[in-house]
Amino acid sequence: MGDILVKMEGIEKSFPGVHALNQARFELRAGEVHALVGENGAGKSTLMKVLAGIYSKDSGHIFYKDKEVEITSPRAARDMGISIIHQELNLMPHLTVAQNIFIGREPRKGLNFILNENQINEKTKELLDMIHLDLDPQTKVANLTVAKHQMVEIAKVLSFSSEVLIMDEPTSALAESEIEELFRIIRQLRDKGVGIVYISHRLEELKQIADRITVMRDGCYIDTADINSVTKDQIISMMVGREIYETARHEAANKSNEIILEVKNLNRGRAIKNVSFYLRKGEILGFAGLMGAGRTEVARAIFGADPVDSGEIFIKGKKVTIKSPKDAVKYGIGYLSEDRKRYGLILGMDVETNIVLAAYEKFQGVLGYIKQNKTRKKAKSCIDELKIRTPSLQQKVKYLSGGNQQKIVIGKWLTRNCDILIFDEPTRGIDVGAKSEIYKLLNDLAQSGKSIIMISSELPEILRMSHRVIIMCEGRITGELDAKDATQERIMQYATKRENAINTEIGGLEYAK
Amino acid sequence: MQNKVTCSSVIQKKTLLQSDTTQKLLAFGSLIIMFIVFSLASPNFAKFDNIVGILLATAVNGVLAVGVTLVIITSGIDLSIGTGMTFASVMTGVFITYCKLPIIIGVLGGIAAGALCGFINGTIISRMKIPPFIATLGMMMATKGMSLVISGAKPIYFTDAPAFNKIAMGSIASIPNAVLIFFGVAIVVNFILTRTVLGRYTFAMGSNEEAARLSGINVAGWKIAVYTMCGILFGLAGVLMASRLNSAQPALGQGYEMDAIAAAVIGGTSLSGGEGTILGTVIGAFIMSVLTNGLRILSVPQEWQMVVTGSIVVLAVYMDILRRKK
């Protein structure tokens, strides 16, 4: 490992309502791969976006090659030699590999207007050769796999002769063989003296690729260590180390309650692999896992929002076919999206309309005439029942708080007589006070006989609410725990249990024999 | 490992070849089939005079279509090309007939009038962030009104400048100049689109505008350039139109934008941006005029011609969607 390239100290960053970075620090040496890990929302990406000039810091110091610098824009960062490859890639699918790499700085000839296409193709070829990637510079990016997109981004970074490369979850969309290819290129860059920041949720792969690791939690710096001096368990406990404010639930749902929903062998491409589980009446079933584990995909598949490759769904023991959300609603399934403002509510319309929106057939007369006295009555009773705070039924939903908006979405599905409610991140963007109200509401709903699937990335929430927890990783169910057995550590163990890791373990054992 | 990579890039090339050329082959194939069908249906269709007529009819719409193709590739739209063209031809009339200026000044003035409209379109869209549909809808109405105001709602004749008519209707080897100009325009714009910075950024903006911006491209500036380019082309179309009719007809023009957009779309230009070729658009323009001409020769009433053309446009786009699904 070489000299210190980047040193960040006392970085503070707040967004409205969120203290994203709290005295965060980070250090990167030349020629190292430095893993940056933490739970969802720990501030990893935010910290790196500060370094890459995408966010400006509120306070703190950044030193680059021993000199204090102010990084004001992505362009300034790039000119200094700091490049970032985003989780969502920034390529132009209709252009070729070479055109993408040299976009905005094409070599020109003739009146400074005509492109020198040969030159960019040649230069690109050189770059691709440098990372031993056999790819035609004239291939359109749209025809490449996601893995190749990554490689193209890396080649682009190389062409800026960057000394710092930040990669945000580079392997989240890659297959095993593609990850190997990526690692090969990363090692090559490292050996050339590039400092690489590697953000990842996949703890197993860090051992293969990283030299040092820094753990962040709740916007704070926790610790930095050599990767070989820490175990995976130590990393996990550093990641989740916070105190649990809420006491966990220690009771299981009544085991004698009937099974209301059963899913068998659900499959959809690489997103959902052989998922089977059941849900009892009156039960809150927590779905834990890291981002991209496939939880939302399972929910959408059950709700009929995405087509599935195979799988069976039983409701109250009867096999059903759900091809669209309309079917799902017919069988009493309601889905409350994590992005309620986009998928759950019509923000510009009033409270009453939003509550009865999914159930107009109950309130309509001849030729679609709306029986307004009935909708009003229903909306009123809903507001009382769920304790929605709104000045009137005519208030536009966009003026209500996040907690009240969430309650209106719940009210909408209750009005539709849904018995199975799938909550996707029910408290995202809701402040602490309103959170406990939502929790109470979920408990009341379960007690009144509704069955609830709750997808959440917040472990305390999962522990507090669930009667039973299912943990997913990479589209598979990797574990199931009853409330009394569930702990943050055990859930994280399952949540990072990658398929290939299991395979290599088995392979390793066999080899040992 | 190396082997595998090579192998997959070969496969990629193949699918690329298929997907990019299919639409053009399809369009070109339908053009040939239409030509054969009409020739068999009517002995008058394949006659030299009629074919020259088709070429001539394609010229104006073709120049408009080439211009709007540029705009559509940026994932924009220009509804003002039809009435903008009329505005340009009226201005040409003003310069030549009212002001008695030399023909060359009138021609350049007409083109400049178009360029100005395009420049204003581009500025409104990229600086004021008004959606292209709205901005150019406004320009469409405004230029229509201006044409009528300036001309007093009466045609302007070019009787004092007999040479003006030669611009479009003179001929080389019995092919009218208008047709040659159209081909020239297509070749030049094709070069701009494929070989110059303007063309590259046109595709880049349409493919992923945010990525283009993050790559340090002056998106607003280049967008203005593209709309201005489109304006220059509908200005030129206006001059050709005036020359062909030997008069500037202020009431003409509305509806031409739809024919031009249809030609671009039939030729494989994607309305969501990032995709399109000039060759495709030229073929699309010919399909439109062969269809119109053929149906007229078969004495299909004009009302029914419109029904058929409309159906063809929808069908062409549907074929494109089917192709993409694969």
Coordinates of N, CA and C in Angstrom, one line a residue, chain A residues 75 78 90-95 99 103-106 108 113-115 117 120 132 134-136 140 143-144 156 177 181, chain B residues 1-2 4-6 12-13 16 20 191 195-198 200-201 203-204 207-208 211-212 214-217 273-275:
Chain A
R75 N -17.4 17.5 -12.1 CA -16.3 17.8 -13.0 C -15.0 18.1 -12.3
R78 N -13.4 15.0 -11.1 CA -12.9 14.3 -12.2 C -11.6 14.9 -12.6
N90 N -24.4 5.4 -16.0 CA -24.7 6.6 -16.8 C -24.1 6.5 -18.2
L91 N -24.7 5.6 -19.0 CA -24.2 5.4 -20.3 C -25.4 5.8 -21.3
M92 N -25.0 6.0 -22.5 CA -26.0 6.3 -23.5 C -26.2 5.0 -24.4
P93 N -27.3 4.3 -24.2 CA -27.5 3.0 -24.8 C -27.4 3.0 -26.4
H94 N -27.7 4.1 -27.0 CA -27.8 4.1 -28.5 C -26.4 4.4 -29.1
L95 N -25.5 4.8 -28.2 CA -24.1 5.1 -28.8 C -23.2 3.9 -28.6
Q99 N -17.9 5.7 -28.5 CA -18.6 7.0 -28.4 C -19.0 7.4 -27.0
I103 N -17.4 10.7 -25.0 CA -18.5 11.7 -25.1 C -18.1 13.0 -24.5
G104 N -18.3 14.1 -25.1 CA -18.0 15.4 -24.6 C -16.6 15.8 -24.8
R105 N -15.7 15.0 -25.2 CA -14.3 15.4 -25.5 C -13.8 14.6 -26.6
E106 N -14.6 14.5 -27.7 CA -14.2 13.8 -28.9 C -13.0 14.5 -29.6
R108 N -11.3 15.9 -32.8 CA -11.9 16.4 -34.0 C -10.9 16.7 -35.1
F113 N -15.1 20.4 -36.3 CA -16.5 20.1 -36.2 C -16.8 18.6 -36.6
I114 N -15.8 18.1 -37.4 CA -16.0 16.7 -37.9 C -15.3 15.8 -36.9
L115 N -16.0 14.7 -36.6 CA -15.4 13.8 -35.6 C -14.4 12.9 -36.2
E117 N -13.6 9.6 -35.9 CA -14.1 8.4 -35.3 C -13.0 7.3 -35.2
I120 N -11.0 7.7 -31.9 CA -11.7 7.3 -30.7 C -11.8 5.8 -30.6
H132 N -7.6 -5.9 -20.6 CA -7.7 -7.2 -21.2 C -9.2 -7.5 -21.5
D134 N -11.9 -8.0 -24.3 CA -12.0 -8.2 -25.8 C -13.4 -7.7 -26.2
L135 N -13.5 -6.5 -26.6 CA -14.8 -5.9 -26.9 C -14.6 -5.0 -28.1
D136 N -15.5 -5.1 -29.0 CA -15.4 -4.2 -30.2 C -15.8 -2.8 -29.8
K140 N -22.7 -1.3 -30.0 CA -23.6 -0.3 -29.3 C -23.8 -0.8 -27.8
N143 N -26.5 -3.2 -26.6 CA -26.4 -4.7 -26.8 C -25.4 -5.3 -25.9
L144 N -25.0 -4.6 -24.9 CA -24.0 -5.2 -23.9 C -24.8 -5.6 -22.6
K156 N -13.8 4.1 -19.2 CA -14.0 5.6 -19.3 C -13.2 6.2 -18.1
S177 N -19.6 -15.3 -12.7 CA -18.4 -15.2 -13.6 C -18.1 -13.8 -13.9
E181 N -14.5 -11.4 -13.4 CA -13.9 -10.6 -14.4 C -13.7 -9.2 -13.9
Chain B
M1 N -11.5 -18.2 -20.9 CA -12.2 -16.9 -20.5 C -12.2 -16.0 -21.8
Q2 N -11.0 -15.8 -22.3 CA -10.8 -14.9 -23.4 C -11.7 -15.3 -24.6
K4 N -14.4 -17.0 -24.5 CA -15.9 -16.8 -24.2 C -16.2 -15.4 -24.6
V5 N -15.4 -14.4 -24.2 CA -15.7 -13.0 -24.4 C -15.8 -12.8 -25.9
T6 N -14.8 -13.3 -26.6 CA -14.8 -13.1 -28.1 C -16.1 -13.6 -28.7
Q12 N -23.1 -10.4 -30.2 CA -23.6 -9.1 -30.1 C -23.7 -8.4 -31.4
K13 N -22.6 -8.6 -32.2 CA -22.6 -7.9 -33.5 C -23.7 -8.3 -34.4
L16 N -27.0 -6.9 -33.4 CA -26.9 -5.5 -33.8 C -27.3 -5.3 -35.2
D20 N -30.7 -3.3 -36.3 CA -30.6 -2.0 -36.9 C -31.1 -1.9 -38.4
F191 N -24.4 13.2 -43.3 CA -23.0 13.4 -42.9 C -22.9 14.1 -41.6
R195 N -21.1 12.0 -38.7 CA -19.7 12.3 -38.7 C -19.3 13.5 -37.9
T196 N -20.3 14.3 -37.5 CA -19.9 15.5 -36.8 C -20.3 15.5 -35.3
V197 N -19.7 16.5 -34.6 CA -20.0 16.6 -33.2 C -21.5 16.9 -33.0
L198 N -22.1 17.7 -33.8 CA -23.6 18.0 -33.7 C -24.4 16.7 -33.7
R200 N -23.3 13.6 -33.2 CA -23.1 12.8 -32.0 C -23.9 13.2 -30.8
Y201 N -23.9 14.5 -30.6 CA -24.6 15.0 -29.4 C -26.1 14.9 -29.6
F203 N -27.7 12.4 -30.9 CA -28.0 11.0 -30.4 C -27.8 10.9 -28.9
A204 N -26.7 11.5 -28.4 CA -26.4 11.4 -27.0 C -27.5 12.0 -26.1
S207 N -30.5 9.8 -26.2 CA -30.4 8.5 -25.6 C -30.4 8.6 -24.1
N208 N -29.8 9.6 -23.6 CA -29.8 9.7 -22.1 C -29.3 11.1 -21.8
A211 N -27.1 11.7 -18.7 CA -25.7 11.3 -18.9 C -25.0 12.2 -19.8
A212 N -25.6 12.7 -20.8 CA -24.9 13.7 -21.7 C -24.5 14.9 -20.9
L214 N -24.0 15.1 -17.7 CA -23.0 14.8 -16.7 C -21.6 14.6 -17.4
S215 N -21.7 14.4 -18.7 CA -20.4 14.2 -19.5 C -19.9 15.6 -19.9
G216 N -20.5 16.6 -19.4 CA -20.0 18.0 -19.7 C -20.4 18.5 -21.0
I217 N -21.5 18.0 -21.6 CA -22.0 18.5 -22.8 C -22.9 19.7 -22.6
G273 N -36.5 8.9 -28.9 CA -35.2 9.5 -29.0 C -34.1 8.5 -29.1
G274 N -32.9 9.0 -29.6 CA -31.7 8.2 -29.6 C -31.6 7.3 -30.8
E275 N -32.6 7.2 -31.6 CA -32.5 6.3 -32.8 C -33.1 7.0 -34.0

